Tab-separated table of C-alpha atoms in Angstrom:
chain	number	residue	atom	x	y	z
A	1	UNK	CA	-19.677	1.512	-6.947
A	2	UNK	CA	-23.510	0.947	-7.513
A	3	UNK	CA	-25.340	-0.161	-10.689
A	4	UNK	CA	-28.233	1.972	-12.289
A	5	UNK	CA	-31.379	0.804	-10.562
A	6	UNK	CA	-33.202	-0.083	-13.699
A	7	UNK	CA	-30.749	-2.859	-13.985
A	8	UNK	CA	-31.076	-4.009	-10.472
A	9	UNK	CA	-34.910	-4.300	-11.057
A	10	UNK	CA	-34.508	-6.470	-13.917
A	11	UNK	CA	-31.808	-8.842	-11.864
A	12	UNK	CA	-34.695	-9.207	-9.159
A	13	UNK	CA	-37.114	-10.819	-11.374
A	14	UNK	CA	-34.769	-13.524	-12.090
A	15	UNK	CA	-33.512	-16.634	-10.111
A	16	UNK	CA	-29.779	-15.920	-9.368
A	17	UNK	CA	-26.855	-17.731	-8.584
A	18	UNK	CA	-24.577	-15.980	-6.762
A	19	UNK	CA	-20.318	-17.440	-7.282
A	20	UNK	CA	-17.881	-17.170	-4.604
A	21	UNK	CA	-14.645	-15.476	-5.375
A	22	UNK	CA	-13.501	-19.404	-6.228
A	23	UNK	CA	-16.147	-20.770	-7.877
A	24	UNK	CA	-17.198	-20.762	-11.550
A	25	UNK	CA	-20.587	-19.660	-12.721
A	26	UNK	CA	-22.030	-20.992	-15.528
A	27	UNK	CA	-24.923	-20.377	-17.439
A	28	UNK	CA	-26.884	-22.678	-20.081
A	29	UNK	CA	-23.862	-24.471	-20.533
A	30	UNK	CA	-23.955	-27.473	-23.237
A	31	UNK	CA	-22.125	-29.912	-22.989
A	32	UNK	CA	-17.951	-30.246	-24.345
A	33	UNK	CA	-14.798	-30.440	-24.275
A	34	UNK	CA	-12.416	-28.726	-21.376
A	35	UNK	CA	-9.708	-26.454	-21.851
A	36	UNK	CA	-7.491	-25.092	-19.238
A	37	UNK	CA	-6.727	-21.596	-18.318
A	38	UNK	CA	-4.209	-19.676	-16.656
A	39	UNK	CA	-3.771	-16.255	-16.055
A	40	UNK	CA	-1.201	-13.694	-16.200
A	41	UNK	CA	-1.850	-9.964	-15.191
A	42	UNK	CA	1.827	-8.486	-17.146
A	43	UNK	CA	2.182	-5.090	-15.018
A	44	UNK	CA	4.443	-2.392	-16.840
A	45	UNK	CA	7.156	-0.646	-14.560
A	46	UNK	CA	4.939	2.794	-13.425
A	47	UNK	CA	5.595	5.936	-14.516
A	48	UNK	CA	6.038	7.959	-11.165
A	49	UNK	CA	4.228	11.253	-12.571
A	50	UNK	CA	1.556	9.729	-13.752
A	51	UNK	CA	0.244	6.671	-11.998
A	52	UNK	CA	0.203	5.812	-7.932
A	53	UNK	CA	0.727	3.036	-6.407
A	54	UNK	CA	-3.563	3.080	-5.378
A	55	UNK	CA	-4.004	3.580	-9.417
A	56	UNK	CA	-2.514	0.134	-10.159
A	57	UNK	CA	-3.536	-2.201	-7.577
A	58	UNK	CA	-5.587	-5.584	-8.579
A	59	UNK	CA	-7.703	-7.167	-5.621
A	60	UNK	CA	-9.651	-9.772	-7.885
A	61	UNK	CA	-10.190	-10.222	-11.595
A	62	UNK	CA	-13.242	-11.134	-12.917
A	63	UNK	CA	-13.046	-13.498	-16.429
A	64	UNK	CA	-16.220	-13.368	-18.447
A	65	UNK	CA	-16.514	-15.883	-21.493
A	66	UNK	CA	-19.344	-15.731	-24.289
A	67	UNK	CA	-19.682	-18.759	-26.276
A	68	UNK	CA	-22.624	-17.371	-28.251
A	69	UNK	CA	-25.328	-19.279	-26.848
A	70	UNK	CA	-23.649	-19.213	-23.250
A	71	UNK	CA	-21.423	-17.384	-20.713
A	72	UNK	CA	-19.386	-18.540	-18.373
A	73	UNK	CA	-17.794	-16.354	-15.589
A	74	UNK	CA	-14.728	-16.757	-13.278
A	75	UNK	CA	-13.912	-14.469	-10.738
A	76	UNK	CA	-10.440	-14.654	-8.654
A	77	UNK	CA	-9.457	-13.193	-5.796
A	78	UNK	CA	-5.959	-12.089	-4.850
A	79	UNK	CA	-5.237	-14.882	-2.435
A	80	UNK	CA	-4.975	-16.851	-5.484
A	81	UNK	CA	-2.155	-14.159	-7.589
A	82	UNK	CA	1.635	-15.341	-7.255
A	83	UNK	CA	3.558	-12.221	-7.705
A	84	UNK	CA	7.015	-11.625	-9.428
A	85	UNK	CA	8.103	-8.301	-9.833
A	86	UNK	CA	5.340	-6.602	-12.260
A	87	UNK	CA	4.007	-9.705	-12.954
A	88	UNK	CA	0.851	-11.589	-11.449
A	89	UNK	CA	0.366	-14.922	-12.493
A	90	UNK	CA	-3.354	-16.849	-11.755
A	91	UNK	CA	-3.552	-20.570	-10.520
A	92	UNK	CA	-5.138	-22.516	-13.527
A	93	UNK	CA	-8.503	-22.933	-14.101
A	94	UNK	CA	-10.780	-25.252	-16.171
A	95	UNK	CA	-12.694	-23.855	-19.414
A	96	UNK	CA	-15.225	-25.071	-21.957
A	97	UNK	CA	-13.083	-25.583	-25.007
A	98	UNK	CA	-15.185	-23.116	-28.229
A	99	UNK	CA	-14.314	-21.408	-31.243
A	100	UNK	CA	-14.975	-17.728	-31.540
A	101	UNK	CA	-15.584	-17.077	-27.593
A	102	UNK	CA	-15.254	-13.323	-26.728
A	103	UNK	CA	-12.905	-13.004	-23.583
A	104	UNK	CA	-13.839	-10.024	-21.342
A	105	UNK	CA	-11.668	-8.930	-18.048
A	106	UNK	CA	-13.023	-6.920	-15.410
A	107	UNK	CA	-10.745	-5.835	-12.534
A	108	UNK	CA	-11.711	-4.678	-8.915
A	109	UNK	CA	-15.457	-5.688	-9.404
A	110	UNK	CA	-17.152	-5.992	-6.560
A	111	UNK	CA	-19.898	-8.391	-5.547
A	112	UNK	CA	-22.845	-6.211	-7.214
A	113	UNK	CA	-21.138	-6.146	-10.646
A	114	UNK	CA	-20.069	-9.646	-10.702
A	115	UNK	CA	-23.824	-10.522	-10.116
A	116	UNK	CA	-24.845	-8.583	-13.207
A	117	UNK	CA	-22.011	-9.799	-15.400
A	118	UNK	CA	-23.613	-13.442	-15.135
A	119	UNK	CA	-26.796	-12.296	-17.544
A	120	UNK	CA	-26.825	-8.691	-18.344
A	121	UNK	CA	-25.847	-7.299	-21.542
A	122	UNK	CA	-22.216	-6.516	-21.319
A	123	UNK	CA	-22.494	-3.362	-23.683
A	124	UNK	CA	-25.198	-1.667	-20.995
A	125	UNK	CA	-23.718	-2.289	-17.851
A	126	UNK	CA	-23.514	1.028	-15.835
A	127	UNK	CA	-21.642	1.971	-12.473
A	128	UNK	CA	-22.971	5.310	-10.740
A	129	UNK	CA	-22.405	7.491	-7.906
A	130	UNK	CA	-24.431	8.376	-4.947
A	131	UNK	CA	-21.937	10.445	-3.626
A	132	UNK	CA	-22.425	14.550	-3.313
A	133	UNK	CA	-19.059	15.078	-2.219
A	134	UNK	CA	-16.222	16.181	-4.726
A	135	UNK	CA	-14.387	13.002	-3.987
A	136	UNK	CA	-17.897	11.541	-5.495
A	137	UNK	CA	-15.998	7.974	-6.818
A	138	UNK	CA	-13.527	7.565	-3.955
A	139	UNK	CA	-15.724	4.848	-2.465
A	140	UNK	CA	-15.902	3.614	-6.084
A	141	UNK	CA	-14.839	3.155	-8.843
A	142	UNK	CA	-11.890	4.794	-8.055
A	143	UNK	CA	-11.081	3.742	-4.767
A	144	UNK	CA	-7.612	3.283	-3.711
A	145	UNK	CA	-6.141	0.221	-4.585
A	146	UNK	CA	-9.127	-1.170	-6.133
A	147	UNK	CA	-9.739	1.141	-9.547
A	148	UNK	CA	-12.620	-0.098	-11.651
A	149	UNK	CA	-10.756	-1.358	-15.005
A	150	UNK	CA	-12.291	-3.033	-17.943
A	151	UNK	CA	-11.407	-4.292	-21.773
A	152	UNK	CA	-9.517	-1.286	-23.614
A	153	UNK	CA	-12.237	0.275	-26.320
A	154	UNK	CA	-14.547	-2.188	-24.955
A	155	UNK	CA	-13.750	-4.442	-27.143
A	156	UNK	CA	-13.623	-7.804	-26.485
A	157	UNK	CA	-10.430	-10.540	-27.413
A	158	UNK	CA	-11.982	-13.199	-29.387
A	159	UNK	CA	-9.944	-16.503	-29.442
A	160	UNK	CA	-10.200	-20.244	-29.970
A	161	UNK	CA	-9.757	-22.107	-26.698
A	162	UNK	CA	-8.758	-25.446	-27.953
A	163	UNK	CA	-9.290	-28.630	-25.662
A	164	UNK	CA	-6.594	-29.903	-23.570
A	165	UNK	CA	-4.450	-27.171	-24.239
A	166	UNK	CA	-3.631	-24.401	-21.986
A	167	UNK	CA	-4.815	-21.174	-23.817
A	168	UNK	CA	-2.906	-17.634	-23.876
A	169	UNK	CA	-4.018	-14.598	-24.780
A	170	UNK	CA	-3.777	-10.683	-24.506
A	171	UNK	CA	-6.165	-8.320	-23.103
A	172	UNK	CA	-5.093	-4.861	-22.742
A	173	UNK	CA	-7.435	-3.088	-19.950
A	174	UNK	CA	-7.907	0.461	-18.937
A	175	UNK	CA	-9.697	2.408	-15.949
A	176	UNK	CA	-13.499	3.191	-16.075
A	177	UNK	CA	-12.444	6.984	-14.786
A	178	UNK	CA	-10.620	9.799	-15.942
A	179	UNK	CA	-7.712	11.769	-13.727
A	180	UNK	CA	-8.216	15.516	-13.586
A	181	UNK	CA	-5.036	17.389	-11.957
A	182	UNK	CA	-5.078	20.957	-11.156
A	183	UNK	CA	-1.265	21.729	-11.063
A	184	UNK	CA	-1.213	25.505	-11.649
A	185	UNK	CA	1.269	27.737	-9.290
A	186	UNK	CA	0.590	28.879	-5.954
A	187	UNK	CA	2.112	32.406	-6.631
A	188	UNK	CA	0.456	35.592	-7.796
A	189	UNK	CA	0.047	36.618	-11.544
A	190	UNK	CA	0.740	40.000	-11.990
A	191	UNK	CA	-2.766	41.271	-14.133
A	192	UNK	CA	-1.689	43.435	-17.193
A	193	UNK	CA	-3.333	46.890	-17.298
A	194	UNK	CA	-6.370	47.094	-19.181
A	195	UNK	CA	-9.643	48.738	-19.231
A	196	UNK	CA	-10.671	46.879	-16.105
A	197	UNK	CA	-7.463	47.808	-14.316
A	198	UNK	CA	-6.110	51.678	-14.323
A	199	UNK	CA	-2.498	50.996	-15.006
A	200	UNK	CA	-1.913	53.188	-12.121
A	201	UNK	CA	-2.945	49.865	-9.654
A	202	UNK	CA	-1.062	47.374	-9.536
A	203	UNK	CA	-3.276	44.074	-9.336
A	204	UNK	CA	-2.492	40.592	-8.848
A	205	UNK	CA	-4.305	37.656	-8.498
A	206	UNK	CA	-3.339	34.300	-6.160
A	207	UNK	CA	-5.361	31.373	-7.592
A	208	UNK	CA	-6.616	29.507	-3.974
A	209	UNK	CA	-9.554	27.133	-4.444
A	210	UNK	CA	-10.881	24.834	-7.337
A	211	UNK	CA	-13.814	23.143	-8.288
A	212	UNK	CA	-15.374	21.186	-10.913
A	213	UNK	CA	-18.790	21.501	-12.148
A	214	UNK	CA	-20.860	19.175	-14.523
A	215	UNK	CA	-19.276	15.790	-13.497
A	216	UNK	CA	-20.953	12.898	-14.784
A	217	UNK	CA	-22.646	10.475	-12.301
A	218	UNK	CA	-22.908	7.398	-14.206
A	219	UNK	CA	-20.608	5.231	-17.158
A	220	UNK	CA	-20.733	2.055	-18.885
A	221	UNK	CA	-18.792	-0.081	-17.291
A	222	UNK	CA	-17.039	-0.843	-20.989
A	223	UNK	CA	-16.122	1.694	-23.279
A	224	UNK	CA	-18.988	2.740	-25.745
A	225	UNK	CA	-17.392	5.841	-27.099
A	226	UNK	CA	-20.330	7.819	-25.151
A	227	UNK	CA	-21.557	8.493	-21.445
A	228	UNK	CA	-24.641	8.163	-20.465
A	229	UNK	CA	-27.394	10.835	-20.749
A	230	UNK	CA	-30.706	10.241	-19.187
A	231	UNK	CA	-32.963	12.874	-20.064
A	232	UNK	CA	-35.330	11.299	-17.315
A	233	UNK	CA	-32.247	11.638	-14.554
A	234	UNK	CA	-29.586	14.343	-13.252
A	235	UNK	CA	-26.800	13.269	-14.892
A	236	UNK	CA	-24.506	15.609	-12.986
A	237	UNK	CA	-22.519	16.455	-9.955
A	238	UNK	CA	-22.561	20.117	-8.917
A	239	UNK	CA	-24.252	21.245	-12.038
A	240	UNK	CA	-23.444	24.590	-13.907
A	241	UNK	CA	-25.542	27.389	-11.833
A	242	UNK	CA	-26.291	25.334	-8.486
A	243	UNK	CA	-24.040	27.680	-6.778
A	244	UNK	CA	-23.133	25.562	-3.783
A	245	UNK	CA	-20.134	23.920	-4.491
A	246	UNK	CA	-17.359	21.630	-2.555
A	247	UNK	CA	-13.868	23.306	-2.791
A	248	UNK	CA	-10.090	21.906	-2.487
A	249	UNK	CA	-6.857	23.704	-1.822
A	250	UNK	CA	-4.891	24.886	-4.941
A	251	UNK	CA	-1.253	23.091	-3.871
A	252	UNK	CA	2.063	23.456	-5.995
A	253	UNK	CA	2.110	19.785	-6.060
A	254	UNK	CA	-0.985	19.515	-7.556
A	255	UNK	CA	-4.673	18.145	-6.550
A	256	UNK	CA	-6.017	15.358	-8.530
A	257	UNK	CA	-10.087	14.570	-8.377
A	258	UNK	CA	-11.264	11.849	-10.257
A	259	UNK	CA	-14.788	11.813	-12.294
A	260	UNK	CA	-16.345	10.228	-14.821
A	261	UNK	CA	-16.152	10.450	-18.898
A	262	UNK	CA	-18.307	13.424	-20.107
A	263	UNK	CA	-18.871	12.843	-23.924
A	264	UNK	CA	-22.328	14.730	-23.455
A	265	UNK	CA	-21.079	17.711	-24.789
A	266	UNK	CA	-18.613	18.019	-27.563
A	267	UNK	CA	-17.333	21.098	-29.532
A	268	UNK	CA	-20.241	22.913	-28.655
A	269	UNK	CA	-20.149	26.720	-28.457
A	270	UNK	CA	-21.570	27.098	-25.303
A	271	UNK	CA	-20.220	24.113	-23.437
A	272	UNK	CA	-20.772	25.442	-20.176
A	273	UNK	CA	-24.706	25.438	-20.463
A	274	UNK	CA	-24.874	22.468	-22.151
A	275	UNK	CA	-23.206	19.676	-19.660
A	276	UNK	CA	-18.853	20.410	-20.223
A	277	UNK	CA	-17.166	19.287	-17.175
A	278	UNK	CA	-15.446	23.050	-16.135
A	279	UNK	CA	-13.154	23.821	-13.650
A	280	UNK	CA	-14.007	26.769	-11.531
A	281	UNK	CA	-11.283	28.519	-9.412
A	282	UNK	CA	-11.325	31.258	-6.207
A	283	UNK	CA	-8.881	33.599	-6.327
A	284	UNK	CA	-7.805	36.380	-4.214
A	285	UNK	CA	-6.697	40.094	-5.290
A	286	UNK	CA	-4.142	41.927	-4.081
A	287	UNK	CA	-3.745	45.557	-4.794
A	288	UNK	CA	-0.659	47.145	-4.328
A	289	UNK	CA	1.513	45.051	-1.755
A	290	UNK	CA	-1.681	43.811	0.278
A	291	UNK	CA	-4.409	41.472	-0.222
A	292	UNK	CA	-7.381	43.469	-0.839
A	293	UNK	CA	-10.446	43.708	1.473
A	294	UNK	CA	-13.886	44.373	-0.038
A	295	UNK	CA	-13.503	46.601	-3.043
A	296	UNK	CA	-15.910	47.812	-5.940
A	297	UNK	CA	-15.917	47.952	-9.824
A	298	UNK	CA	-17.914	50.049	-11.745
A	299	UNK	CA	-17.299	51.892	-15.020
A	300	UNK	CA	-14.221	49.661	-15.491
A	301	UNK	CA	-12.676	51.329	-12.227
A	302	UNK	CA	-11.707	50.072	-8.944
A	303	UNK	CA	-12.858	51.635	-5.767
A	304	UNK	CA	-11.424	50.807	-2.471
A	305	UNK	CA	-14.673	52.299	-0.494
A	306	UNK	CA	-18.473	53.053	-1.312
A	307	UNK	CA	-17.424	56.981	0.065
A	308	UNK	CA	-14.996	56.929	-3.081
A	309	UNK	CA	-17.532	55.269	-5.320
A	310	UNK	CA	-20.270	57.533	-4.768
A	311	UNK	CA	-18.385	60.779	-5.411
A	312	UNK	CA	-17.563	59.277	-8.576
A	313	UNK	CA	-21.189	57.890	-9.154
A	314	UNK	CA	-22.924	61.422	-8.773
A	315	UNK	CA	-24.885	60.428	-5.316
A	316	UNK	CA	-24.352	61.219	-2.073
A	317	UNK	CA	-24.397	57.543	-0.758
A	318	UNK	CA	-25.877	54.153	-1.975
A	319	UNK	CA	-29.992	53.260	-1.163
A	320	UNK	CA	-29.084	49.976	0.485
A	321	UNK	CA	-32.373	49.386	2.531
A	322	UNK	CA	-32.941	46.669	3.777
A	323	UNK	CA	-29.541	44.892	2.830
A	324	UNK	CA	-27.309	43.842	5.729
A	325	UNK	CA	-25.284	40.819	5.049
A	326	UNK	CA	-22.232	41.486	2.508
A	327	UNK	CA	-23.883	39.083	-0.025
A	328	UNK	CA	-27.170	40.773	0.248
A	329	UNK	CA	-25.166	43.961	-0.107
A	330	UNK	CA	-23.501	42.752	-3.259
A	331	UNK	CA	-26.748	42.323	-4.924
A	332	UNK	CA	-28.378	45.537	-4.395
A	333	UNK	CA	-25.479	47.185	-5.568
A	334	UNK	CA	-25.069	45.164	-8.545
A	335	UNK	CA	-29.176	44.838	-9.444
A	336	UNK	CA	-29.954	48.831	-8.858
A	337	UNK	CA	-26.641	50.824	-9.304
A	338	UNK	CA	-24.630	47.985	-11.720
A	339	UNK	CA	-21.907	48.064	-9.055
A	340	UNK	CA	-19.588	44.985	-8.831
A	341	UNK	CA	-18.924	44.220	-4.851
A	342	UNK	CA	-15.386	42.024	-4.659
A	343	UNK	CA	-16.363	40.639	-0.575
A	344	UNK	CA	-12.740	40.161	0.852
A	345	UNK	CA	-11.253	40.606	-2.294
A	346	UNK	CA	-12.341	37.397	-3.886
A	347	UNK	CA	-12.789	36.686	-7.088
A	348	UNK	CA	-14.117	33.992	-9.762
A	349	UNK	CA	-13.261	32.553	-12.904
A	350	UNK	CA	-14.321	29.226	-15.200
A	351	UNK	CA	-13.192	27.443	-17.611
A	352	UNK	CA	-14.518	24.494	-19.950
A	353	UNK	CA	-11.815	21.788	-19.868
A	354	UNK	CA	-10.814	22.241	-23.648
A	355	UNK	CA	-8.264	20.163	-25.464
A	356	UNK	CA	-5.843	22.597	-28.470
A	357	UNK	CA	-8.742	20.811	-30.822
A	358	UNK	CA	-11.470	22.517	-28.876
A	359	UNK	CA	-13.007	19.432	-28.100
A	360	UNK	CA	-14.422	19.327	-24.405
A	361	UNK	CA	-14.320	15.244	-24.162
A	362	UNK	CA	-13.349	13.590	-20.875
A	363	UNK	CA	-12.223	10.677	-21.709
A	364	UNK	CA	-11.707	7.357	-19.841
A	365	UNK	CA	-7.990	6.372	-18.524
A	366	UNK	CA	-6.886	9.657	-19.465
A	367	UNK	CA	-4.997	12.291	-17.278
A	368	UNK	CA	-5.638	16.047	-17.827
A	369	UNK	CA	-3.275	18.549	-16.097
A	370	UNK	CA	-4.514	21.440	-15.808
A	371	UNK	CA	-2.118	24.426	-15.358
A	372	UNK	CA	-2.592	28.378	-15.127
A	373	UNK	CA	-0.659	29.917	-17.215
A	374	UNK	CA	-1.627	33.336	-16.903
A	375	UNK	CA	-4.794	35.578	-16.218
A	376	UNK	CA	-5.227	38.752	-18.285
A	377	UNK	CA	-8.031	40.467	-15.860
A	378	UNK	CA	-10.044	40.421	-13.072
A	379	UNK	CA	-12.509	37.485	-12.534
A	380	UNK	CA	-15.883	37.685	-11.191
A	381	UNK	CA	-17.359	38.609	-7.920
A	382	UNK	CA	-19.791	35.424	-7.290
A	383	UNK	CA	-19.345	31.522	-8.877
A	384	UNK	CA	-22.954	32.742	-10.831
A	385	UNK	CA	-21.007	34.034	-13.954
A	386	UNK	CA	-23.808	34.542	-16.401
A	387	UNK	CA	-21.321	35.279	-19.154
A	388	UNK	CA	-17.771	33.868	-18.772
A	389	UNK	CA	-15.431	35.832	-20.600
A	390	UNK	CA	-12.171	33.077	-22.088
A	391	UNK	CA	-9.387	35.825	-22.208
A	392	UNK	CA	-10.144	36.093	-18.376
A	393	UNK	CA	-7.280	33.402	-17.630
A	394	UNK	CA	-5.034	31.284	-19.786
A	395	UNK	CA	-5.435	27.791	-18.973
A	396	UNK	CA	-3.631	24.703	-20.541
A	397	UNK	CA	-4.952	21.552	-21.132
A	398	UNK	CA	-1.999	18.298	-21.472
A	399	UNK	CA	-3.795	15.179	-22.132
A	400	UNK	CA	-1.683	12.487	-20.708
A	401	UNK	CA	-2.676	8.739	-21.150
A	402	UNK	CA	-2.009	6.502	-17.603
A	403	UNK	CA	0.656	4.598	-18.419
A	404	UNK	CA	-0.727	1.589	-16.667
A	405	UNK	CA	-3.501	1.331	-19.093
A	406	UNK	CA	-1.817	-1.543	-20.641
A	407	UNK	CA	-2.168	-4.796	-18.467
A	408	UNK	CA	-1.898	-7.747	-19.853
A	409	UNK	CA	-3.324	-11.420	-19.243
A	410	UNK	CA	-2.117	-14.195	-20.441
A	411	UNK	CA	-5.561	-17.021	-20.589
């Protein structure tokens, strides 16, 4: 995971004091009492369909006190957990006893973050992604076995830790990242007749490839109830109308990619344009009992061959000049004769991610299958859809919470 650069900058002006993973840090600490801490992480029994063993995992915990007029900040590494079962207990540590002090967890920091939650302002901490690949936060903040996690809300657990007592309390964590799961079938849907389909072809579309667009680079590392939107920085991964996008295999088990929250744009009604995370599939025809090789559309018929097409167009064959490559093909026939060109039968179709309350929210430490439930016509020749039409293809949203968003520590 890397912090924003603007925060870095500000970190290099000051004199730092790097901790080990054993070692407190403390900053502009008076003088008092000491309380005793010991930790607890409480892990619930997983839910096989929706969390992973790599989801759960804790490889250090960072503990981040604020007094008021001072912080102190413990981070423990897993060499010092005892494990029973779905419980992880923390050898005890010494505190500053204080009234009011705001108790903050942070799991599966890494050296970078911990750094920046000595004297940064908890509330603006951001993580971000370098990454152009679709897999953008695998080497982050969700990488396997060590998923970014922070206070639920963002909220922090304010408590009294009373001197020469050993001090409990609850903090209920959840993951920085959302889960997106594509889990629609690998068999064809049989396209109901319609104006776009002469009832006398049978059409049906596989679904083969997805893709997300508009996936949010950057998040606060705690939960502000908004992402971050720089209008002096690309906020997104494969933006709506780059054009050049990573794919991954449609599989009847499903394919989960995980991203960022995207609160950028939010009941809007044209969420594509304006920054939705969409999902964008491939798909491939098949007319009759065969998949279908290059075909045309035009006057809301299919044509199997230009010879075909141009009978029915009033010409004797298509000015194509200077077009030799299918896609350059494509657009001469679409830009002078308002032909559609389907190269090996593919085809297109997006979708906004859209909950039944229309809202287009990705939302931290939630899971969002995705499923297919039925498409209604024939998508679009090329991923730049000017227009997307949403009776195209039926797609469910189920918003599932992680069920390991719930840990527990015991201070």
């Amino acid at each position: 995971m890397k912090l924003r650069s603007l925060f870095l900058a500000s970190l290099a002006a000051m004199a730092m004091v790097s901790c080990s993973n054993e070692d407190d840090q403390i900053i502009n600490v008076p003088e008092g009492e000491t309380a005793q801490m010991r930790i607890a992480l409480a892990f619930p029994t997983p839910t096989r369909a929706e969390n992973t063993t790599e989801e759960v995992d804790v490889s250090n915990l960072t503990v981040v006190l604020e007094y008021g007029n001072f912080r102190k900040v413990k981070t423990i590494s897993s060499d010092k957990f005892s494990r029973n079962g779905q419980t992880v207990t923390v050898e005890p540590f010494d505190v500053t006893a204080g009234t009011n002090v705001n108790i903050y967890a942070f799991l599966n920091s890494n050296t970078e973050l911990n750094e920046a939650l000595e004297s940064g302002v908890l509330a603006n901490l951001q993580v971000a992604s370098t990454s152009s690949a679709l897999d953008y936060l695998a080497d982050g903040i969700a990488k396997n076995n060590s998923f970014l996690m922070s206070n639920t809300d963002g909220k922090a657990i304010q408590k009294a830790l009373i001197a020469n007592t050993l001090n409990e309390a609850i903090i209920p964590v959840e993951r920085v990242c959302a889960k997106l799961t594509e889990m629609s079938p690998t068999t064809a849907f049989e396209v109901t007749p319609s104006e776009t389909v002469p009832e006398s072809k049978k059409l049906n579309i596989s679904l083969l490839n997805h893709t997300y667009i508009n996936l949010v680079k950057d998040s606060y590392v705690l939960d502000r109830n908004t992402s971050v939107n720089d209008a002096n920085y690309d906020n997104y991964l494969q933006k709506y109308g780059t054009l050049n996008y990573a794919w991954k295999l449609n599989k009847a088990e499903g394919v989960s990619t995980y991203c960022m929250e995207n609160r950028i744009a939010v009941n809007n009604n044209d969420p594509i344009q304006v920054g939705s995370t969409c999902i964008i599939y491939e798909a491939q025809a098949r007319i009759g009992e065969e998949n279908a090789a290059t075909f045309y559309v035009w006057n809301n018929e299919i044509f199997l061959n230009l010879v075909d097409l141009a009978k029915e167009y009033g010409v004797a064959s298509f000015d194509l000049e200077g077009a030799t490559t299918p896609a350059e093909i494509q657009a001469k026939l679409k830009t002078k004769y308002y032909v559609d060109m389907y190269i090996d039968g593919k085809c297109y179709y997006i979708q906004p991610i859209k909950t039944a309350t229309g809202s287009t929210e990705i939302i931290r430490n939630n899971l969002y299958k995705l499923t297919v439930t039925g498409i209604t016509k024939l998508g679009y020749p090329t991923t730049d859809i000017p227009d997307p039409d949403p009776t195209q293809l039926k797609l469910t949203v189920n918003i599932a919470d992680w069920t390991v968003n719930d840990f527990s520590f015991e201070l």
